[in-house]
């Protein structure tokens, strides 16, 4: 007998028919003699709908109340899955975030999981009942509902698996594994049999939303065995493994893109020490994450421009903060562009190979795609481009690095 956590994403939970399909998969594991906890997402599109209501109610709203609203999507699906399981003879009950409880920080809308009290749920599972836990939600020490940031149900699943000391955490989604890039954009993307934590972390952090970045961090830290697989087929999935587990290391693991990007240019700032910190101070104080940064060479006047990116969802707040600090920073004007996209190439093999960046710049240049900013790390190169070229850039790079799957007509299986 094994203890397993099964996580089902929004597409897998979208409607009663799909929830019935999920219930059958859970039943299979129960019938095989396993102890099962299930973590569920809201139905596809539901969280967006709820976020939309909050924005419509007030552009700047209380994040604690936002959490009360958006956490409801998962409450619905957890109850529905418990009902559906019971209807096919599988004893089950839901455990809301505050009932377990899943304790989190009080950083509303981006809360971090602290500890999870598993005593009650373990006792119940031992009696043969499936535990159904809504993903994405938790509770603060003083009893307020929190959520973990978009895509956070993956992190709930890994955290529950760690707390339950589960033998594995299976992440069921609408593709049958982790691919060399988003198989919805590149049908020739190749499925990876396994991917290292380090590579998955980097891919997730630059936009491959198949796993939330924090879930990968947590799995790495807590040594949770994670597998990504399809809710709709029985194809083998992708294991996330330690580097030592002997996966064949390719030069490039994959390509990712992130459309949640906006570019801000602060023009006419004095080219003196300390000025960049004056720009970023108010952004940091407002918890706005600055990513790519380009400082232009000073013009003759002793003034320069600083360009950087922030998440598109934070652009309005960033502009507001910078406008409030105009006198303290001493800049000329602010410019914002929100139709940009970051495309990244990730691969552990990059550490020891020269010329990887050149291949990228050349491939994009040949297609007339202009690069607005560049950042690199040991195992990643990212470029900022106009959003309209996203799909073309991802395809061109996938081919340029020799990642196209030539063995099958189509890579994606949903
Ligand atoms: P869920 O609702 O199950 O959590 P998500 O939409 O969050 O699903 O994540 C799955 C999606 O991630 C896929 O439908 C796919 O479009 C996208 N994706 C992006 N990059 C990759 C990748 N490298 N491999 C697989 N899927 C990817
Ligand atoms: N429903 C939440 C979201 O859409 C959490 C998740 O699905 O992982 O972000
Ligand atoms: Mg997701």
GROMACS .gro file of C-alpha atoms and ligand atoms in nm:
model
  451
    1UNK     CA    1   0.000   0.000   0.000
    2UNK     CA    2   0.118   0.348  -0.081
    3UNK     CA    3   0.003   0.688   0.035
    4UNK     CA    4  -0.044   0.916  -0.262
    5UNK     CA    5  -0.151   1.271  -0.334
    6UNK     CA    6  -0.331   1.325  -0.665
    7UNK     CA    7  -0.374   1.683  -0.789
    8UNK     CA    8  -0.622   1.777  -1.062
    9UNK     CA    9  -0.605   2.113  -1.244
   10UNK     CA   10  -0.881   2.339  -1.370
   11UNK     CA   11  -0.938   2.173  -1.707
   12UNK     CA   12  -0.968   1.834  -1.536
   13UNK     CA   13  -1.233   1.974  -1.297
   14UNK     CA   14  -1.432   2.178  -1.551
   15UNK     CA   15  -1.784   2.040  -1.517
   16UNK     CA   16  -1.953   1.738  -1.362
   17UNK     CA   17  -1.860   1.500  -1.646
   18UNK     CA   18  -1.490   1.578  -1.600
   19UNK     CA   19  -1.521   1.552  -1.222
   20UNK     CA   20  -1.670   1.205  -1.275
   21UNK     CA   21  -1.364   1.116  -1.481
   22UNK     CA   22  -1.143   1.239  -1.194
   23UNK     CA   23  -1.346   1.036  -0.945
   24UNK     CA   24  -1.286   0.721  -1.155
   25UNK     CA   25  -0.911   0.784  -1.152
   26UNK     CA   26  -0.918   0.829  -0.776
   27UNK     CA   27  -1.123   0.510  -0.740
   28UNK     CA   28  -0.862   0.319  -0.937
   29UNK     CA   29  -0.594   0.415  -0.686
   30UNK     CA   30  -0.821   0.337  -0.390
   31UNK     CA   31  -0.912  -0.003  -0.539
   32UNK     CA   32  -0.542  -0.076  -0.576
   33UNK     CA   33  -0.520  -0.047  -0.197
   34UNK     CA   34  -0.369   0.301  -0.171
   35UNK     CA   35  -0.444   0.574   0.081
   36UNK     CA   36  -0.538   0.880  -0.122
   37UNK     CA   37  -0.558   1.256  -0.067
   38UNK     CA   38  -0.678   1.462  -0.363
   39UNK     CA   39  -0.598   1.830  -0.417
   40UNK     CA   40  -0.823   2.013  -0.662
   41UNK     CA   41  -0.825   2.339  -0.857
   42UNK     CA   42  -1.128   2.550  -0.935
   43UNK     CA   43  -1.303   2.479  -1.265
   44UNK     CA   44  -1.110   2.622  -1.562
   45UNK     CA   45  -1.183   2.993  -1.604
   46UNK     CA   46  -1.346   3.025  -1.262
   47UNK     CA   47  -1.056   3.198  -1.086
   48UNK     CA   48  -1.032   3.451  -1.372
   49UNK     CA   49  -1.403   3.516  -1.340
   50UNK     CA   50  -1.375   3.575  -0.965
   51UNK     CA   51  -1.070   3.800  -1.007
   52UNK     CA   52  -1.273   3.996  -1.264
   53UNK     CA   53  -1.551   4.054  -1.009
   54UNK     CA   54  -1.301   4.195  -0.757
   55UNK     CA   55  -1.154   4.432  -1.017
   56UNK     CA   56  -1.498   4.542  -1.125
   57UNK     CA   57  -1.601   4.607  -0.765
   58UNK     CA   58  -1.296   4.832  -0.707
   59UNK     CA   59  -0.974   4.867  -0.907
   60UNK     CA   60  -0.769   4.884  -0.587
   61UNK     CA   61  -0.928   4.635  -0.346
   62UNK     CA   62  -0.850   4.482  -0.008
   63UNK     CA   63  -0.637   4.172  -0.079
   64UNK     CA   64  -0.783   3.995   0.225
   65UNK     CA   65  -1.131   4.018   0.073
   66UNK     CA   66  -0.994   3.925  -0.272
   67UNK     CA   67  -0.876   3.600  -0.111
   68UNK     CA   68  -1.221   3.534   0.036
   69UNK     CA   69  -1.367   3.569  -0.314
   70UNK     CA   70  -1.113   3.375  -0.522
   71UNK     CA   71  -1.071   3.089  -0.273
   72UNK     CA   72  -1.436   2.999  -0.331
   73UNK     CA   73  -1.366   2.833  -0.668
   74UNK     CA   74  -1.178   2.550  -0.502
   75UNK     CA   75  -1.437   2.515  -0.225
   76UNK     CA   76  -1.694   2.430  -0.492
   77UNK     CA   77  -1.484   2.167  -0.672
   78UNK     CA   78  -1.368   1.998  -0.352
   79UNK     CA   79  -1.727   1.949  -0.237
   80UNK     CA   80  -1.835   1.832  -0.582
   81UNK     CA   81  -1.556   1.576  -0.603
   82UNK     CA   82  -1.643   1.440  -0.256
   83UNK     CA   83  -2.009   1.404  -0.365
   84UNK     CA   84  -1.906   1.236  -0.692
   85UNK     CA   85  -1.675   0.993  -0.513
   86UNK     CA   86  -1.946   0.902  -0.262
   87UNK     CA   87  -2.185   0.842  -0.551
   88UNK     CA   88  -1.957   0.570  -0.691
   89UNK     CA   89  -1.911   0.409  -0.354
   90UNK     CA   90  -1.581   0.567  -0.250
   91UNK     CA   91  -1.599   0.717   0.100
   92UNK     CA   92  -1.468   1.075   0.083
   93UNK     CA   93  -1.490   1.412   0.256
   94UNK     CA   94  -1.362   1.761   0.185
   95UNK     CA   95  -1.114   1.943   0.409
   96UNK     CA   96  -1.111   2.317   0.349
   97UNK     CA   97  -0.790   2.513   0.407
   98UNK     CA   98  -0.910   2.638   0.746
   99UNK     CA   99  -1.034   2.294   0.849
  100UNK     CA  100  -0.708   2.101   0.811
  101UNK     CA  101  -0.573   2.366   0.871
  102UNK     CA  102  -0.316   2.475   0.611
  103UNK     CA  103  -0.144   2.763   0.792
  104UNK     CA  104   0.004   3.035   0.576
  105UNK     CA  105   0.167   3.376   0.606
  106UNK     CA  106  -0.064   3.677   0.592
  107UNK     CA  107   0.066   3.794   0.252
  108UNK     CA  108  -0.282   3.792   0.099
  109UNK     CA  109  -0.300   3.676  -0.265
  110UNK     CA  110   0.058   3.544  -0.252
  111UNK     CA  111   0.065   3.368   0.085
  112UNK     CA  112   0.330   3.111   0.172
  113UNK     CA  113   0.245   2.782   0.339
  114UNK     CA  114   0.388   2.741   0.688
  115UNK     CA  115   0.276   2.416   0.843
  116UNK     CA  116  -0.011   2.178   0.784
  117UNK     CA  117  -0.178   1.997   1.070
  118UNK     CA  118  -0.236   1.645   0.942
  119UNK     CA  119  -0.345   1.463   1.257
  120UNK     CA  120  -0.720   1.471   1.190
  121UNK     CA  121  -0.694   1.403   0.819
  122UNK     CA  122  -0.453   1.112   0.869
  123UNK     CA  123  -0.685   0.950   1.122
  124UNK     CA  124  -0.973   0.987   0.878
  125UNK     CA  125  -0.773   0.850   0.584
  126UNK     CA  126  -0.674   0.552   0.797
  127UNK     CA  127  -1.046   0.470   0.823
  128UNK     CA  128  -1.054   0.440   0.445
  129UNK     CA  129  -1.190   0.782   0.352
  130UNK     CA  130  -1.041   0.981   0.066
  131UNK     CA  131  -0.945   1.335   0.173
  132UNK     CA  132  -1.036   1.603  -0.080
  133UNK     CA  133  -0.843   1.925  -0.023
  134UNK     CA  134  -0.911   2.247  -0.215
  135UNK     CA  135  -0.586   2.375  -0.360
  136UNK     CA  136  -0.475   2.739  -0.366
  137UNK     CA  137  -0.614   2.825  -0.020
  138UNK     CA  138  -0.497   2.845   0.338
  139UNK     CA  139  -0.561   3.032   0.660
  140UNK     CA  140  -0.360   3.279   0.868
  141UNK     CA  141  -0.291   3.236   1.239
  142UNK     CA  142  -0.575   3.475   1.310
  143UNK     CA  143  -0.820   3.281   1.100
  144UNK     CA  144  -0.835   3.476   0.776
  145UNK     CA  145  -0.857   3.300   0.440
  146UNK     CA  146  -0.553   3.331   0.212
  147UNK     CA  147  -0.458   3.223  -0.141
  148UNK     CA  148  -0.118   3.122  -0.273
  149UNK     CA  149  -0.085   3.308  -0.604
  150UNK     CA  150  -0.204   3.194  -0.947
  151UNK     CA  151  -0.133   2.831  -1.020
  152UNK     CA  152  -0.097   2.774  -0.645
  153UNK     CA  153  -0.280   2.442  -0.630
  154UNK     CA  154   0.039   2.270  -0.745
  155UNK     CA  155   0.207   2.408  -0.434
  156UNK     CA  156  -0.084   2.298  -0.215
  157UNK     CA  157  -0.046   1.947  -0.353
  158UNK     CA  158   0.327   1.926  -0.289
  159UNK     CA  159   0.286   2.076   0.060
  160UNK     CA  160   0.011   1.827   0.146
  161UNK     CA  161   0.227   1.543   0.007
  162UNK     CA  162   0.521   1.655   0.223
  163UNK     CA  163   0.306   1.691   0.535
  164UNK     CA  164   0.142   1.350   0.483
  165UNK     CA  165   0.482   1.196   0.403
  166UNK     CA  166   0.321   1.064   0.087
  167UNK     CA  167   0.505   0.818  -0.135
  168UNK     CA  168   0.435   1.036  -0.438
  169UNK     CA  169   0.255   1.342  -0.563
  170UNK     CA  170   0.090   1.298  -0.903
  171UNK     CA  171   0.002   1.623  -1.080
  172UNK     CA  172  -0.275   1.550  -1.333
  173UNK     CA  173  -0.325   1.817  -1.597
  174UNK     CA  174  -0.439   1.874  -1.956
  175UNK     CA  175  -0.110   1.769  -2.118
  176UNK     CA  176   0.060   1.436  -2.055
  177UNK     CA  177   0.388   1.563  -1.916
  178UNK     CA  178   0.653   1.831  -1.928
  179UNK     CA  179   0.757   1.909  -2.283
  180UNK     CA  180   1.054   2.089  -2.437
  181UNK     CA  181   0.814   2.383  -2.474
  182UNK     CA  182   0.442   2.450  -2.449
  183UNK     CA  183   0.295   2.176  -2.673
  184UNK     CA  184  -0.001   2.403  -2.746
  185UNK     CA  185   0.231   2.641  -2.931
  186UNK     CA  186   0.475   2.394  -3.080
  187UNK     CA  187   0.308   2.069  -3.185
  188UNK     CA  188   0.656   1.925  -3.245
  189UNK     CA  189   0.754   1.974  -2.878
  190UNK     CA  190   0.906   1.660  -2.725
  191UNK     CA  191   0.784   1.503  -2.403
  192UNK     CA  192   1.057   1.468  -2.142
  193UNK     CA  193   1.075   1.136  -1.962
  194UNK     CA  194   1.224   1.316  -1.669
  195UNK     CA  195   1.341   1.666  -1.585
  196UNK     CA  196   1.571   1.771  -1.300
  197UNK     CA  197   1.444   1.993  -1.020
  198UNK     CA  198   1.692   2.259  -1.122
  199UNK     CA  199   1.572   2.263  -1.482
  200UNK     CA  200   1.205   2.247  -1.387
  201UNK     CA  201   1.256   2.532  -1.142
  202UNK     CA  202   1.414   2.746  -1.409
  203UNK     CA  203   1.150   2.654  -1.672
  204UNK     CA  204   0.868   2.730  -1.428
  205UNK     CA  205   1.019   3.059  -1.314
  206UNK     CA  206   1.038   3.187  -1.672
  207UNK     CA  207   0.680   3.096  -1.754
  208UNK     CA  208   0.626   2.723  -1.821
  209UNK     CA  209   0.310   2.721  -1.613
  210UNK     CA  210   0.272   2.343  -1.608
  211UNK     CA  211   0.403   2.359  -1.247
  212UNK     CA  212   0.399   2.663  -1.021
  213UNK     CA  213   0.758   2.766  -0.935
  214UNK     CA  214   0.701   2.739  -0.561
  215UNK     CA  215   0.575   2.383  -0.594
  216UNK     CA  216   0.905   2.283  -0.754
  217UNK     CA  217   1.107   2.464  -0.485
  218UNK     CA  218   0.910   2.291  -0.215
  219UNK     CA  219   0.934   1.946  -0.376
  220UNK     CA  220   1.309   1.991  -0.405
  221UNK     CA  221   1.343   2.096  -0.041
  222UNK     CA  222   1.109   1.834   0.103
  223UNK     CA  223   1.218   1.558  -0.135
  224UNK     CA  224   0.866   1.494  -0.265
  225UNK     CA  225   0.845   1.259  -0.560
  226UNK     CA  226   0.655   1.454  -0.827
  227UNK     CA  227   0.516   1.331  -1.155
  228UNK     CA  228   0.322   1.530  -1.419
  229UNK     CA  229   0.064   1.332  -1.615
  230UNK     CA  230  -0.262   1.358  -1.805
  231UNK     CA  231  -0.613   1.336  -1.658
  232UNK     CA  232  -0.742   1.224  -1.995
  233UNK     CA  233  -0.502   0.954  -2.116
  234UNK     CA  234  -0.296   0.679  -1.958
  235UNK     CA  235   0.027   0.786  -2.127
  236UNK     CA  236   0.336   0.780  -1.903
  237UNK     CA  237   0.410   1.122  -1.755
  238UNK     CA  238   0.725   1.314  -1.670
  239UNK     CA  239   0.913   1.261  -1.341
  240UNK     CA  240   1.085   1.550  -1.171
  241UNK     CA  241   1.412   1.406  -1.039
  242UNK     CA  242   1.739   1.491  -0.867
  243UNK     CA  243   2.038   1.555  -1.086
  244UNK     CA  244   2.208   1.240  -0.952
  245UNK     CA  245   1.927   1.020  -1.079
  246UNK     CA  246   2.115   0.981  -1.400
  247UNK     CA  247   1.904   1.162  -1.657
  248UNK     CA  248   2.075   1.222  -1.981
  249UNK     CA  249   2.161   1.591  -1.984
  250UNK     CA  250   2.083   1.774  -2.300
  251UNK     CA  251   2.242   2.105  -2.381
  252UNK     CA  252   1.903   2.274  -2.389
  253UNK     CA  253   1.608   2.142  -2.186
  254UNK     CA  254   1.340   2.369  -2.317
  255UNK     CA  255   1.197   2.704  -2.417
  256UNK     CA  256   0.945   2.901  -2.214
  257UNK     CA  257   0.761   3.228  -2.255
  258UNK     CA  258   0.586   3.467  -2.025
  259UNK     CA  259   0.331   3.717  -2.148
  260UNK     CA  260   0.279   3.869  -1.803
  261UNK     CA  261   0.544   4.130  -1.877
  262UNK     CA  262   0.544   4.507  -1.911
  263UNK     CA  263   0.834   4.736  -1.986
  264UNK     CA  264   0.886   5.066  -1.806
  265UNK     CA  265   1.138   5.329  -1.915
  266UNK     CA  266   1.236   5.610  -1.683
  267UNK     CA  267   1.390   5.878  -1.902
  268UNK     CA  268   1.624   6.164  -1.820
  269UNK     CA  269   1.754   6.040  -1.488
  270UNK     CA  270   2.079   6.196  -1.360
  271UNK     CA  271   2.374   5.966  -1.431
  272UNK     CA  272   2.499   5.972  -1.072
  273UNK     CA  273   2.564   5.700  -0.810
  274UNK     CA  274   2.253   5.593  -0.623
  275UNK     CA  275   1.998   5.689  -0.881
  276UNK     CA  276   1.904   5.333  -0.976
  277UNK     CA  277   1.841   5.249  -0.613
  278UNK     CA  278   1.613   5.554  -0.584
  279UNK     CA  279   1.407   5.416  -0.875
  280UNK     CA  280   1.377   5.066  -0.732
  281UNK     CA  281   1.321   5.159  -0.367
  282UNK     CA  282   0.953   5.254  -0.397
  283UNK     CA  283   0.888   4.948  -0.618
  284UNK     CA  284   1.047   4.715  -0.367
  285UNK     CA  285   0.857   4.878  -0.082
  286UNK     CA  286   0.536   4.810  -0.276
  287UNK     CA  287   0.637   4.445  -0.328
  288UNK     CA  288   0.667   4.485  -0.704
  289UNK     CA  289   0.914   4.247  -0.860
  290UNK     CA  290   1.155   4.408  -1.108
  291UNK     CA  291   1.306   4.163  -1.355
  292UNK     CA  292   1.511   4.262  -1.661
  293UNK     CA  293   1.705   4.587  -1.626
  294UNK     CA  294   1.884   4.790  -1.892
  295UNK     CA  295   2.063   5.116  -1.817
  296UNK     CA  296   2.152   5.307  -2.127
  297UNK     CA  297   2.484   5.483  -2.178
  298UNK     CA  298   2.461   5.840  -2.050
  299UNK     CA  299   2.389   6.104  -2.304
  300UNK     CA  300   2.612   6.411  -2.322
  301UNK     CA  301   2.385   6.600  -2.088
  302UNK     CA  302   2.482   6.366  -1.802
  303UNK     CA  303   2.136   6.213  -1.805
  304UNK     CA  304   2.039   5.860  -1.896
  305UNK     CA  305   1.740   5.626  -1.937
  306UNK     CA  306   1.670   5.317  -1.728
  307UNK     CA  307   1.446   5.045  -1.872
  308UNK     CA  308   1.313   4.746  -1.677
  309UNK     CA  309   1.028   4.497  -1.671
  310UNK     CA  310   0.760   4.433  -1.411
  311UNK     CA  311   0.470   4.184  -1.418
  312UNK     CA  312   0.197   4.325  -1.643
  313UNK     CA  313  -0.054   4.271  -1.365
  314UNK     CA  314   0.154   4.514  -1.151
  315UNK     CA  315   0.213   4.781  -1.416
  316UNK     CA  316  -0.056   5.021  -1.293
  317UNK     CA  317   0.077   5.003  -0.937
  318UNK     CA  318   0.439   5.045  -1.056
  319UNK     CA  319   0.350   5.357  -1.256
  320UNK     CA  320   0.161   5.493  -0.958
  321UNK     CA  321   0.458   5.438  -0.722
  322UNK     CA  322   0.706   5.594  -0.965
  323UNK     CA  323   0.483   5.893  -1.026
  324UNK     CA  324   0.458   5.952  -0.652
  325UNK     CA  325   0.840   5.940  -0.627
  326UNK     CA  326   0.909   6.166  -0.926
  327UNK     CA  327   1.074   6.444  -0.726
  328UNK     CA  328   1.279   6.208  -0.511
  329UNK     CA  329   1.414   6.026  -0.818
  330UNK     CA  330   1.444   6.335  -1.036
  331UNK     CA  331   1.355   6.187  -1.374
  332UNK     CA  332   1.218   6.347  -1.690
  333UNK     CA  333   0.934   6.118  -1.799
  334UNK     CA  334   0.787   5.769  -1.761
  335UNK     CA  335   0.703   5.543  -2.053
  336UNK     CA  336   0.519   5.211  -2.031
  337UNK     CA  337   0.476   4.937  -2.291
  338UNK     CA  338   0.261   4.640  -2.205
  339UNK     CA  339   0.260   4.435  -2.525
  340UNK     CA  340   0.592   4.263  -2.465
  341UNK     CA  341   0.681   3.902  -2.391
  342UNK     CA  342   0.983   3.731  -2.238
  343UNK     CA  343   1.113   3.424  -2.416
  344UNK     CA  344   1.372   3.208  -2.239
  345UNK     CA  345   1.599   2.920  -2.330
  346UNK     CA  346   1.686   2.691  -2.037
  347UNK     CA  347   1.946   2.417  -2.010
  348UNK     CA  348   2.192   2.290  -1.754
  349UNK     CA  349   2.428   2.203  -2.038
  350UNK     CA  350   2.469   2.574  -2.107
  351UNK     CA  351   2.715   2.601  -1.819
  352UNK     CA  352   2.985   2.436  -2.022
  353UNK     CA  353   2.901   2.542  -2.376
  354UNK     CA  354   2.988   2.862  -2.555
  355UNK     CA  355   2.774   2.995  -2.841
  356UNK     CA  356   2.433   2.915  -2.694
  357UNK     CA  357   2.335   3.281  -2.677
  358UNK     CA  358   2.461   3.348  -3.027
  359UNK     CA  359   2.232   3.075  -3.169
  360UNK     CA  360   1.940   3.251  -3.002
  361UNK     CA  361   2.024   3.600  -3.125
  362UNK     CA  362   2.093   3.477  -3.475
  363UNK     CA  363   1.773   3.273  -3.501
  364UNK     CA  364   1.562   3.568  -3.386
  365UNK     CA  365   1.755   3.817  -3.601
  366UNK     CA  366   1.706   3.603  -3.913
  367UNK     CA  367   1.329   3.627  -3.860
  368UNK     CA  368   1.345   4.004  -3.806
  369UNK     CA  369   1.251   3.976  -3.437
  370UNK     CA  370   1.398   4.267  -3.244
  371UNK     CA  371   1.539   4.209  -2.895
  372UNK     CA  372   1.449   4.483  -2.645
  373UNK     CA  373   1.636   4.349  -2.339
  374UNK     CA  374   1.847   4.047  -2.244
  375UNK     CA  375   1.923   3.872  -1.914
  376UNK     CA  376   2.125   3.559  -1.851
  377UNK     CA  377   2.198   3.320  -1.568
  378UNK     CA  378   2.421   3.013  -1.563
  379UNK     CA  379   2.154   2.794  -1.717
  380UNK     CA  380   1.916   3.040  -1.885
  381UNK     CA  381   1.903   3.319  -2.143
  382UNK     CA  382   1.596   3.543  -2.163
  383UNK     CA  383   1.505   3.806  -2.419
  384UNK     CA  384   1.226   4.058  -2.424
  385UNK     CA  385   1.044   4.092  -2.758
  386UNK     CA  386   0.721   4.238  -2.895
  387UNK     CA  387   0.433   4.014  -2.785
  388UNK     CA  388   0.307   3.962  -3.139
  389UNK     CA  389   0.620   3.755  -3.216
  390UNK     CA  390   0.588   3.521  -2.917
  391UNK     CA  391   0.472   3.211  -3.097
  392UNK     CA  392   0.704   3.263  -3.392
  393UNK     CA  393   1.002   3.314  -3.159
  394UNK     CA  394   0.927   3.002  -2.955
  395UNK     CA  395   0.892   2.791  -3.271
  396UNK     CA  396   1.204   2.931  -3.434
  397UNK     CA  397   1.413   2.872  -3.121
  398UNK     CA  398   1.274   2.524  -3.071
  399UNK     CA  399   1.397   2.435  -3.420
  400UNK     CA  400   1.726   2.626  -3.387
  401UNK     CA  401   1.825   2.422  -3.081
  402UNK     CA  402   1.734   2.094  -3.249
  403UNK     CA  403   1.446   2.019  -3.011
  404UNK     CA  404   1.177   1.937  -3.269
  405UNK     CA  405   1.032   1.590  -3.242
  406UNK     CA  406   1.077   1.430  -3.580
  407UNK     CA  407   0.954   1.085  -3.476
  408UNK     CA  408   0.581   1.156  -3.440
  409UNK     CA  409   0.336   1.376  -3.626
  410UNK     CA  410   0.212   1.549  -3.306
  411UNK     CA  411   0.359   1.586  -2.957
  412UNK     CA  412   0.068   1.721  -2.756
  413UNK     CA  413  -0.186   1.481  -2.617
  414UNK     CA  414  -0.476   1.630  -2.429
  415LIG     P1  415  -0.372   2.304  -1.460
  415LIG     O1  416  -0.501   2.377  -1.471
  415LIG     O2  417  -0.386   2.157  -1.473
  415LIG     O3  418  -0.291   2.345  -1.340
  415LIG     P2  419  -0.208   2.474  -1.628
  415LIG     O4  420  -0.281   2.546  -1.737
  415LIG     O5  421  -0.172   2.552  -1.507
  415LIG     O6  422  -0.290   2.344  -1.591
  415LIG     O7  423  -0.072   2.410  -1.686
  415LIG     C1  424  -0.079   2.322  -1.797
  415LIG     C2  425  -0.046   2.399  -1.924
  415LIG     O8  426   0.091   2.441  -1.919
  415LIG     C3  427  -0.055   2.320  -2.051
  415LIG     O9  428  -0.187   2.320  -2.102
  415LIG     C4  429   0.043   2.390  -2.145
  415LIG    O10  430  -0.024   2.476  -2.235
  415LIG     C5  431   0.127   2.476  -2.051
  415LIG     N1  432   0.271   2.457  -2.066
  415LIG     C6  433   0.361   2.559  -2.080
  415LIG     N2  434   0.484   2.512  -2.094
  415LIG     C7  435   0.476   2.376  -2.090
  415LIG     C8  436   0.572   2.271  -2.099
  415LIG     N3  437   0.703   2.295  -2.115
  415LIG     N4  438   0.529   2.143  -2.092
  415LIG     C9  439   0.397   2.118  -2.075
  415LIG     N5  440   0.301   2.212  -2.065
  415LIG    C10  441   0.339   2.342  -2.072
  416LIG     N1  442  -0.744   2.818  -0.941
  416LIG     C1  443  -0.618   2.883  -0.914
  416LIG     C2  444  -0.567   2.956  -1.037
  416LIG     O1  445  -0.627   2.953  -1.141
  416LIG     C3  446  -0.514   2.790  -0.861
  416LIG     C4  447  -0.475   2.676  -0.955
  416LIG     O2  448  -0.553   2.636  -1.040
  416LIG     O3  449  -0.365   2.624  -0.939
  416LIG     O4  450  -0.465   3.021  -1.031
  417LIG    MG1  451  -0.170   2.513  -1.303
   0.00000   0.00000   0.00000
